[in-house]
mmCIF file of C-alpha atoms in Angstrom:
data_model
loop_
_atom_site.group_PDB
_atom_site.id
_atom_site.type_symbol
_atom_site.label_atom_id
_atom_site.label_comp_id
_atom_site.label_asym_id
_atom_site.label_seq_id
_atom_site.Cartn_x
_atom_site.Cartn_y
_atom_site.Cartn_z
ATOM 1 C CA MET A 820 103.178 99.691 79.793
ATOM 2 C CA ILE A 821 103.135 103.323 78.298
ATOM 3 C CA SER A 822 100.435 105.345 76.570
ATOM 4 C CA ILE A 823 99.880 108.781 75.296
ATOM 5 C CA LYS A 824 98.122 111.285 77.682
ATOM 6 C CA GLY A 825 97.770 113.889 74.971
ATOM 7 C CA GLY A 826 96.696 113.754 71.412
ATOM 8 C CA ALA A 827 96.321 110.061 70.209
ATOM 9 C CA ALA A 828 94.705 108.880 73.345
ATOM 10 C CA GLY A 829 91.611 111.152 72.945
ATOM 11 C CA GLN A 830 92.842 113.989 75.296
ATOM 12 C CA CYS A 831 94.132 117.206 73.756
ATOM 13 C CA LEU A 832 97.681 118.282 73.558
ATOM 14 C CA PRO A 833 98.393 121.824 74.874
ATOM 15 C CA LEU A 834 99.824 124.352 72.482
ATOM 16 C CA ALA A 835 102.649 125.052 74.925
ATOM 17 C CA ALA A 836 104.060 121.417 74.060
ATOM 18 C CA LYS A 837 104.972 122.826 70.418
ATOM 19 C CA PHE A 838 108.259 124.308 69.857
ATOM 20 C CA GLU A 839 109.030 126.140 66.629
ATOM 21 C CA LEU A 840 110.981 128.869 65.273
ATOM 22 C CA LYS A 841 109.832 131.591 62.832
ATOM 23 C CA ASP A 842 112.554 131.168 60.182
ATOM 24 C CA ALA A 843 114.168 127.867 60.894
ATOM 25 C CA ASN A 844 112.961 124.214 61.018
ATOM 26 C CA VAL A 845 113.075 122.411 64.310
ATOM 27 C CA TRP A 846 113.702 118.827 64.074
ATOM 28 C CA GLY A 847 113.865 116.206 67.132
ATOM 29 C CA ALA A 848 114.975 117.262 70.593
ATOM 30 C CA THR A 849 116.646 115.830 73.707
ATOM 31 C CA MET A 850 116.058 117.089 77.016
ATOM 32 C CA LEU A 851 117.541 116.883 80.587
ATOM 33 C CA ARG A 852 116.373 118.672 83.722
ATOM 34 C CA THR A 853 119.041 120.006 86.094
ATOM 35 C CA GLU A 854 118.881 120.015 89.933
ATOM 36 C CA ASP A 855 117.628 123.701 89.712
ATOM 37 C CA GLY A 856 114.537 122.564 87.749
ATOM 38 C CA ILE A 857 115.398 124.034 84.431
ATOM 39 C CA CYS A 858 114.600 121.858 81.457
ATOM 40 C CA HIS A 859 117.569 122.054 78.826
ATOM 41 C CA LEU A 860 116.430 121.109 75.206
ATOM 42 C CA ILE A 861 118.962 120.478 72.365
ATOM 43 C CA PHE A 862 117.417 120.112 68.917
ATOM 44 C CA SER A 863 118.243 120.141 65.105
ATOM 45 C CA THR A 864 117.634 123.195 63.209
ATOM 46 C CA TRP A 865 118.260 124.665 59.797
ATOM 47 C CA PRO A 866 116.724 127.630 57.647
ATOM 48 C CA LYS A 867 113.243 127.058 56.375
ATOM 49 C CA SER A 868 114.084 128.923 53.182
ATOM 50 C CA LEU A 869 116.280 125.849 52.181
ATOM 51 C CA GLY A 870 113.421 123.248 52.582
ATOM 52 C CA HIS A 871 112.880 120.340 54.791
ATOM 53 C CA MET A 872 115.562 118.073 53.086
ATOM 54 C CA ALA A 873 118.373 120.548 53.846
ATOM 55 C CA TRP A 874 118.751 118.580 57.186
ATOM 56 C CA ALA A 875 121.443 116.770 55.459
ATOM 57 C CA THR A 876 123.344 119.730 54.379
ATOM 58 C CA HIS A 877 122.674 122.556 56.808
ATOM 59 C CA SER A 878 121.415 121.051 60.060
ATOM 60 C CA GLU A 879 122.948 122.486 63.378
ATOM 61 C CA LEU A 880 122.108 122.048 67.055
ATOM 62 C CA GLY A 881 120.126 124.746 68.952
ATOM 63 C CA TYR A 882 119.492 125.211 72.631
ATOM 64 C CA ALA A 883 116.336 126.163 74.325
ATOM 65 C CA THR A 884 114.880 126.078 78.002
ATOM 66 C CA ALA A 885 111.751 125.664 79.943
ATOM 67 C CA GLU A 886 110.521 125.625 83.568
ATOM 68 C CA GLN A 887 108.454 122.384 82.853
ATOM 69 C CA PRO A 888 109.160 119.224 80.510
ATOM 70 C CA GLY A 889 106.129 120.123 78.562
ATOM 71 C CA GLY A 890 107.102 123.572 77.767
ATOM 72 C CA PRO A 891 106.907 126.289 76.657
ATOM 73 C CA TYR A 892 110.441 126.280 75.437
ATOM 74 C CA ARG A 893 112.268 129.536 74.741
ATOM 75 C CA PHE A 894 115.134 129.553 72.192
ATOM 76 C CA GLN A 895 118.600 130.498 73.855
ATOM 77 C CA GLY A 896 121.005 130.236 71.159
ATOM 78 C CA MET A 897 123.211 127.493 69.428
ATOM 79 C CA ALA A 898 124.902 124.376 70.900
ATOM 80 C CA LEU A 899 126.898 123.294 67.957
ATOM 81 C CA THR A 900 127.392 124.917 64.788
ATOM 82 C CA ARG A 901 128.877 124.166 61.160
ATOM 83 C CA ASP A 902 131.748 125.782 59.782
ATOM 84 C CA ASN A 903 132.308 124.422 56.263
ATOM 85 C CA GLY A 904 135.993 123.487 57.251
ATOM 86 C CA ASP A 905 137.630 119.976 56.988
ATOM 87 C CA ARG A 906 136.556 118.382 60.234
ATOM 88 C CA TRP A 907 134.399 115.270 59.962
ATOM 89 C CA ASP A 908 131.393 117.220 61.277
ATOM 90 C CA SER A 909 132.093 120.655 59.629
ATOM 91 C CA GLY A 910 129.131 120.298 57.117
ATOM 92 C CA GLY A 911 126.538 119.987 60.072
ATOM 93 C CA MET A 912 125.267 117.895 62.960
ATOM 94 C CA HIS A 913 121.824 116.282 63.478
ATOM 95 C CA ASN A 914 120.023 113.477 65.383
ATOM 96 C CA GLU A 915 120.980 114.576 68.889
ATOM 97 C CA CYS A 916 120.914 112.546 72.211
ATOM 98 C CA LEU A 917 121.890 114.146 75.624
ATOM 99 C CA ILE A 918 122.684 112.026 78.637
ATOM 100 C CA GLU A 919 124.417 112.925 81.904
ATOM 101 C CA ALA A 920 127.031 110.677 83.574
ATOM 102 C CA LYS A 921 129.214 111.334 86.712
ATOM 103 C CA GLY A 922 128.752 115.170 86.592
ATOM 104 C CA LYS A 923 129.422 115.603 82.795
ATOM 105 C CA TYR A 924 126.934 115.882 79.983
ATOM 106 C CA TYR A 925 127.445 113.994 76.788
ATOM 107 C CA LEU A 926 125.825 115.070 73.488
ATOM 108 C CA TYR A 927 125.638 112.388 70.936
ATOM 109 C CA TYR A 928 124.812 113.241 67.214
ATOM 110 C CA ASN A 929 125.619 112.457 63.840
ATOM 111 C CA GLY A 930 127.893 114.933 62.115
ATOM 112 C CA GLN A 931 128.589 115.005 58.297
ATOM 113 C CA ARG A 932 130.755 116.769 55.744
ATOM 114 C CA GLY A 933 130.504 116.587 51.901
ATOM 115 C CA ASN A 934 130.796 118.256 48.584
ATOM 116 C CA GLY A 935 127.541 120.062 48.679
ATOM 117 C CA GLU A 936 125.705 117.466 46.999
ATOM 118 C CA TRP A 937 122.845 116.014 49.042
ATOM 119 C CA TRP A 938 123.729 112.369 48.941
ATOM 120 C CA ASP A 939 127.383 112.850 49.461
ATOM 121 C CA HIS A 940 126.452 114.527 52.890
ATOM 122 C CA ARG A 941 123.968 111.867 53.790
ATOM 123 C CA ASN A 942 126.474 109.119 53.163
ATOM 124 C CA HIS A 943 129.274 110.786 54.954
ATOM 125 C CA GLN A 944 127.287 110.886 58.320
ATOM 126 C CA ARG A 945 129.328 109.601 61.153
ATOM 127 C CA VAL A 946 128.182 109.299 64.950
ATOM 128 C CA GLY A 947 130.079 111.437 67.265
ATOM 129 C CA VAL A 948 129.995 113.045 70.809
ATOM 130 C CA ALA A 949 130.667 116.376 72.523
ATOM 131 C CA VAL A 950 131.172 116.773 76.155
ATOM 132 C CA ALA A 951 130.323 119.658 78.514
ATOM 133 C CA ASP A 952 130.029 120.545 82.296
ATOM 134 C CA HIS A 953 126.444 121.762 81.681
ATOM 135 C CA PRO A 954 123.796 121.388 79.179
ATOM 136 C CA SER A 955 124.170 125.147 78.230
ATOM 137 C CA GLY A 956 127.701 124.307 77.199
ATOM 138 C CA PRO A 957 130.268 125.251 76.081
ATOM 139 C CA TRP A 958 130.610 121.804 74.240
ATOM 140 C CA ARG A 959 134.045 120.266 73.510
ATOM 141 C CA ARG A 960 133.995 118.448 70.147
ATOM 142 C CA PHE A 961 136.545 115.675 69.063
ATOM 143 C CA ASP A 962 138.538 115.504 66.015
ATOM 144 C CA ARG A 963 137.443 112.218 65.037
ATOM 145 C CA PRO A 964 133.828 110.382 65.079
ATOM 146 C CA LEU A 965 132.804 107.941 67.853
ATOM 147 C CA ILE A 966 131.593 105.365 65.570
ATOM 148 C CA GLU A 967 133.039 104.857 62.063
ATOM 149 C CA PRO A 968 131.226 102.581 59.359
ATOM 150 C CA LYS A 969 132.266 98.938 59.410
ATOM 151 C CA PRO A 970 133.643 97.474 55.981
ATOM 152 C CA GLY A 971 130.648 97.209 53.511
ATOM 153 C CA HIS A 972 128.566 100.172 55.097
ATOM 154 C CA LEU A 973 128.280 103.628 54.155
ATOM 155 C CA LEU A 974 127.391 105.492 57.434
ATOM 156 C CA THR A 975 126.541 105.642 61.017
ATOM 157 C CA ALA A 976 123.890 107.921 62.242
ATOM 158 C CA THR A 977 120.957 108.418 64.673
ATOM 159 C CA PRO A 978 122.545 107.354 68.069
ATOM 160 C CA ASN A 979 120.574 106.763 71.036
ATOM 161 C CA VAL A 980 122.595 106.077 74.450
ATOM 162 C CA PHE A 981 121.330 104.984 77.835
ATOM 163 C CA LEU A 982 122.863 103.676 80.913
ATOM 164 C CA ARG A 983 122.127 100.091 81.689
ATOM 165 C CA PRO A 984 121.218 98.698 85.282
ATOM 166 C CA ASP A 985 124.607 96.583 84.878
ATOM 167 C CA GLY A 986 126.407 100.243 84.602
ATOM 168 C CA ARG A 987 127.331 99.801 81.019
ATOM 169 C CA TYR A 988 126.369 102.360 78.285
ATOM 170 C CA GLN A 989 124.271 100.922 75.488
ATOM 171 C CA MET A 990 124.169 102.674 71.958
ATOM 172 C CA VAL A 991 121.724 101.679 69.190
ATOM 173 C CA TYR A 992 122.675 103.559 65.908
ATOM 174 C CA LYS A 993 121.795 103.390 62.228
ATOM 175 C CA THR A 994 123.859 102.068 59.369
ATOM 176 C CA VAL A 995 123.117 101.443 55.767
ATOM 177 C CA THR A 996 124.832 98.399 53.825
ATOM 178 C CA ALA A 997 126.502 98.865 50.536
ATOM 179 C CA GLY A 998 124.494 98.711 47.534
ATOM 180 C CA PRO A 999 123.566 100.676 44.355
ATOM 181 C CA PRO A 1000 124.278 104.383 44.762
ATOM 182 C CA PRO A 1001 122.986 106.816 45.805
ATOM 183 C CA PHE A 1002 120.901 105.186 48.564
ATOM 184 C CA GLY A 1003 123.137 102.009 49.274
ATOM 185 C CA GLY A 1004 121.778 98.724 50.431
ATOM 186 C CA SER A 1005 119.452 98.160 53.413
ATOM 187 C CA VAL A 1006 118.925 100.314 56.518
ATOM 188 C CA ARG A 1007 119.962 98.242 59.740
ATOM 189 C CA HIS A 1008 120.398 99.197 63.367
ATOM 190 C CA VAL A 1009 123.246 98.075 65.592
ATOM 191 C CA ILE A 1010 123.561 97.682 69.211
ATOM 192 C CA ALA A 1011 126.831 98.652 70.821
ATOM 193 C CA LEU A 1012 128.082 98.387 74.492
ATOM 194 C CA ALA A 1013 130.703 100.506 76.406
ATOM 195 C CA ASP A 1014 132.123 100.891 80.028
ATOM 196 C CA SER A 1015 132.500 104.623 79.415
ATOM 197 C CA PRO A 1016 130.157 107.242 77.836
ATOM 198 C CA LEU A 1017 133.263 108.003 75.568
ATOM 199 C CA GLY A 1018 133.683 104.263 74.305
ATOM 200 C CA PRO A 1019 134.821 102.561 72.884
ATOM 201 C CA PHE A 1020 131.366 101.025 71.899
ATOM 202 C CA VAL A 1021 131.772 97.486 70.792
ATOM 203 C CA ASP A 1022 129.212 96.200 68.332
ATOM 204 C CA GLN A 1023 127.132 93.290 69.499
ATOM 205 C CA PRO A 1024 126.312 90.195 67.328
ATOM 206 C CA GLU A 1025 122.578 90.490 67.971
ATOM 207 C CA PRO A 1026 121.174 92.997 65.605
ATOM 208 C CA PHE A 1027 118.673 95.497 66.773
ATOM 209 C CA ILE A 1028 115.164 95.031 65.625
ATOM 210 C CA ARG A 1029 114.991 93.912 61.967
ATOM 211 C CA ARG A 1030 113.035 91.989 59.495
ATOM 212 C CA PRO A 1031 115.472 90.555 56.933
ATOM 213 C CA ALA A 1032 113.360 90.725 54.016
ATOM 214 C CA THR A 1033 112.575 94.499 54.410
ATOM 215 C CA HIS A 1034 114.649 97.137 53.155
ATOM 216 C CA PHE A 1035 113.981 99.737 55.646
ATOM 217 C CA PRO A 1036 111.780 98.277 58.375
ATOM 218 C CA ILE A 1037 112.367 100.864 61.400
ATOM 219 C CA ASP A 1038 113.784 104.406 61.309
ATOM 220 C CA ASP A 1039 114.264 106.529 64.568
ATOM 221 C CA HIS A 1040 114.218 105.119 68.024
ATOM 222 C CA VAL A 1041 114.695 105.478 71.673
ATOM 223 C CA GLU A 1042 115.416 102.772 74.253
ATOM 224 C CA TRP A 1043 115.729 102.645 78.174
ATOM 225 C CA ALA A 1044 115.602 100.476 81.100
ATOM 226 C CA GLN A 1045 112.863 100.393 83.620
ATOM 227 C CA ASP A 1046 111.392 98.131 86.276
ATOM 228 C CA GLY A 1047 113.743 95.171 85.541
ATOM 229 C CA ALA A 1048 113.198 95.279 81.597
ATOM 230 C CA TYR A 1049 114.215 97.210 78.661
ATOM 231 C CA TYR A 1050 111.989 98.941 76.243
ATOM 232 C CA ALA A 1051 112.166 100.690 72.939
ATOM 233 C CA ILE A 1052 109.956 103.058 70.935
ATOM 234 C CA VAL A 1053 110.550 102.892 67.376
ATOM 235 C CA LYS A 1054 109.241 104.292 63.954
ATOM 236 C CA ASP A 1055 107.237 101.432 62.137
ATOM 237 C CA ASN A 1056 108.799 102.983 58.927
ATOM 238 C CA GLN A 1057 106.656 100.740 56.411
ATOM 239 C CA GLY A 1058 103.940 99.484 58.714
ATOM 240 C CA GLU A 1059 105.515 95.944 58.668
ATOM 241 C CA PHE A 1060 105.011 95.405 62.326
ATOM 242 C CA THR A 1061 101.620 96.832 62.911
ATOM 243 C CA GLY A 1062 100.109 97.874 59.576
ATOM 244 C CA HIS A 1063 100.424 101.473 60.794
ATOM 245 C CA THR A 1064 103.108 103.089 58.635
ATOM 246 C CA GLY A 1065 104.895 105.747 60.514
ATOM 247 C CA ALA A 1066 103.461 104.863 63.962
ATOM 248 C CA MET A 1067 105.519 104.979 67.105
ATOM 249 C CA ILE A 1068 105.420 101.442 68.458
ATOM 250 C CA LEU A 1069 106.754 99.564 71.623
ATOM 251 C CA PHE A 1070 109.180 96.715 71.828
ATOM 252 C CA ARG A 1071 110.414 94.862 74.958
ATOM 253 C CA SER A 1072 113.574 92.953 75.952
ATOM 254 C CA ALA A 1073 114.720 90.971 78.823
ATOM 255 C CA ASP A 1074 118.443 91.851 78.407
ATOM 256 C CA GLY A 1075 118.574 94.867 75.780
ATOM 257 C CA LEU A 1076 119.835 92.729 73.161
ATOM 258 C CA ALA A 1077 116.901 90.572 71.882
ATOM 259 C CA TRP A 1078 113.609 92.416 71.266
ATOM 260 C CA GLU A 1079 109.927 91.559 70.909
ATOM 261 C CA LEU A 1080 106.876 93.326 69.951
ATOM 262 C CA GLU A 1081 104.759 94.249 72.820
ATOM 263 C CA ARG A 1082 101.163 92.634 72.537
ATOM 264 C CA ASP A 1083 99.501 96.219 72.278
ATOM 265 C CA PRO A 1084 102.464 97.950 70.625
ATOM 266 C CA VAL A 1085 101.074 101.272 69.048
ATOM 267 C CA VAL A 1086 102.113 104.152 71.262
ATOM 268 C CA MET A 1087 101.177 106.836 68.875
ATOM 269 C CA LEU A 1088 99.791 107.304 65.335
ATOM 270 C CA PRO A 1089 100.985 110.151 63.046
ATOM 271 C CA GLN A 1090 98.419 112.625 64.272
ATOM 272 C CA ILE A 1091 97.785 115.110 66.938
ATOM 273 C CA THR A 1092 94.641 116.607 68.409
ATOM 274 C CA TRP A 1093 95.416 120.152 69.951
ATOM 275 C CA GLU A 1094 93.588 121.866 72.737
ATOM 276 C CA ASP A 1095 92.016 124.278 70.299
ATOM 277 C CA GLY A 1096 90.161 121.426 68.689
ATOM 278 C CA ARG A 1097 92.280 120.927 65.670
ATOM 279 C CA THR A 1098 93.408 117.471 64.516
ATOM 280 C CA GLN A 1099 96.582 117.540 62.640
ATOM 281 C CA ALA A 1100 97.899 114.765 60.464
ATOM 282 C CA PHE A 1101 101.605 114.393 59.806
ATOM 283 C CA ASP A 1102 103.737 113.023 57.011
ATOM 284 C CA ARG A 1103 106.494 112.389 59.623
ATOM 285 C CA LEU A 1104 106.183 112.243 63.377
ATOM 286 C CA GLU A 1105 109.426 110.542 64.594
ATOM 287 C CA MET A 1106 112.849 111.047 66.238
ATOM 288 C CA PRO A 1107 111.474 109.938 69.642
ATOM 289 C CA LYS A 1108 113.220 110.945 72.791
ATOM 290 C CA LEU A 1109 112.176 110.566 76.593
ATOM 291 C CA HIS A 1110 112.324 112.527 79.570
ATOM 292 C CA MET A 1111 112.412 110.392 82.692
ATOM 293 C CA GLU A 1112 111.558 111.294 86.159
ATOM 294 C CA LYS A 1113 112.415 108.764 88.990
ATOM 295 C CA GLY A 1114 113.044 106.148 86.424
ATOM 296 C CA THR A 1115 109.586 106.547 84.757
ATOM 297 C CA PRO A 1116 109.085 108.069 81.204
ATOM 298 C CA THR A 1117 106.884 111.411 81.591
ATOM 299 C CA HIS A 1118 107.192 112.929 78.201
ATOM 300 C CA LEU A 1119 107.875 111.760 74.589
ATOM 301 C CA PHE A 1120 109.670 114.413 72.470
ATOM 302 C CA LEU A 1121 108.895 114.100 68.720
ATOM 303 C CA ALA A 1122 109.712 115.761 65.390
ATOM 304 C CA GLY A 1123 106.749 116.751 63.419
ATOM 305 C CA LEU A 1124 106.452 117.513 59.698
ATOM 306 C CA PRO A 1125 102.709 118.120 59.033
ATOM 307 C CA ARG A 1126 101.144 116.482 56.087
ATOM 308 C CA GLY A 1127 101.801 118.317 52.931
ATOM 309 C CA GLU A 1128 104.022 120.966 54.486
ATOM 310 C CA ASP A 1129 107.842 121.792 54.491
ATOM 311 C CA ASP A 1130 108.108 123.447 57.909
ATOM 312 C CA SER A 1131 108.827 121.199 60.978
ATOM 313 C CA PHE A 1132 108.565 121.548 64.773
ATOM 314 C CA MET A 1133 109.037 119.617 67.953
ATOM 315 C CA VAL A 1134 106.363 118.625 70.409
ATOM 316 C CA ALA A 1135 106.690 117.293 73.947
ATOM 317 C CA VAL A 1136 103.786 114.656 74.488
ATOM 318 C CA PRO A 1137 102.901 113.708 78.095
ATOM 319 C CA LEU A 1138 102.741 110.129 78.880
ATOM 320 C CA ILE A 1139 100.840 107.762 81.212
ATOM 321 C CA SER A 1140 103.161 104.913 82.381
#
């Protein structure tokens, strides 16, 4: 149903598809194209000098634009910044998802605050949303998170939101069950539905893709509706589904609630072949988000951390649907 046009399918990915900053990590990205043709990219970013793992303590949301979905993108400034205050998201924001609904733009993300210790920030992640009249901002933030953890859970994070054909908004987000500190218990994903992009989002009894005996089966994800069905690209975090650890894999659903692995599920392995002939392997190639044109995915946005390196970037991968 969906395959890679560049990189893993034998064709070479143009260098313009890569977006990076000289002194800051770029991680993940979400993009919408406005009626004037401009592509608006919002992404996570933090100083390279702090190392990759500082995403939990120092991430903020940057803003870039391009004339085409595949780039090249140009940095324009910051969308949301940390302030070290006492707000729920004063310590930073990460894992963004941008949608448009009825003339407004909604930017979902997980915010956090903490005492400066890495695990304290990680375990205080909460899903929130900001609203604007245009993807360039300014963004109106809220005093409270959108999704608080349920009893027995540590956090909420990594939201993806899309409009269902029935007019409801569907969110899938990550949570971690209670367990031995500092990590906690198992990583699980929850499906929630709402009549408004601002919620309230109501958790559904059917859990999102899981393997009950596995501690951390899937990680980052993107879901959408197309041609009378629902689809999800997720990270096969431990190779439990396909034998390919870290691969982007495809699931299908008739209702957006119960999911099955597609017959030929591998969308992309964690490597890219560039137009200059280099094949680059990645420790992490994840955080999938999609750009859609007329209801069809055209580009897969991924965050890449090359093997053995500490600096990350975003890549926009063309698709064949």
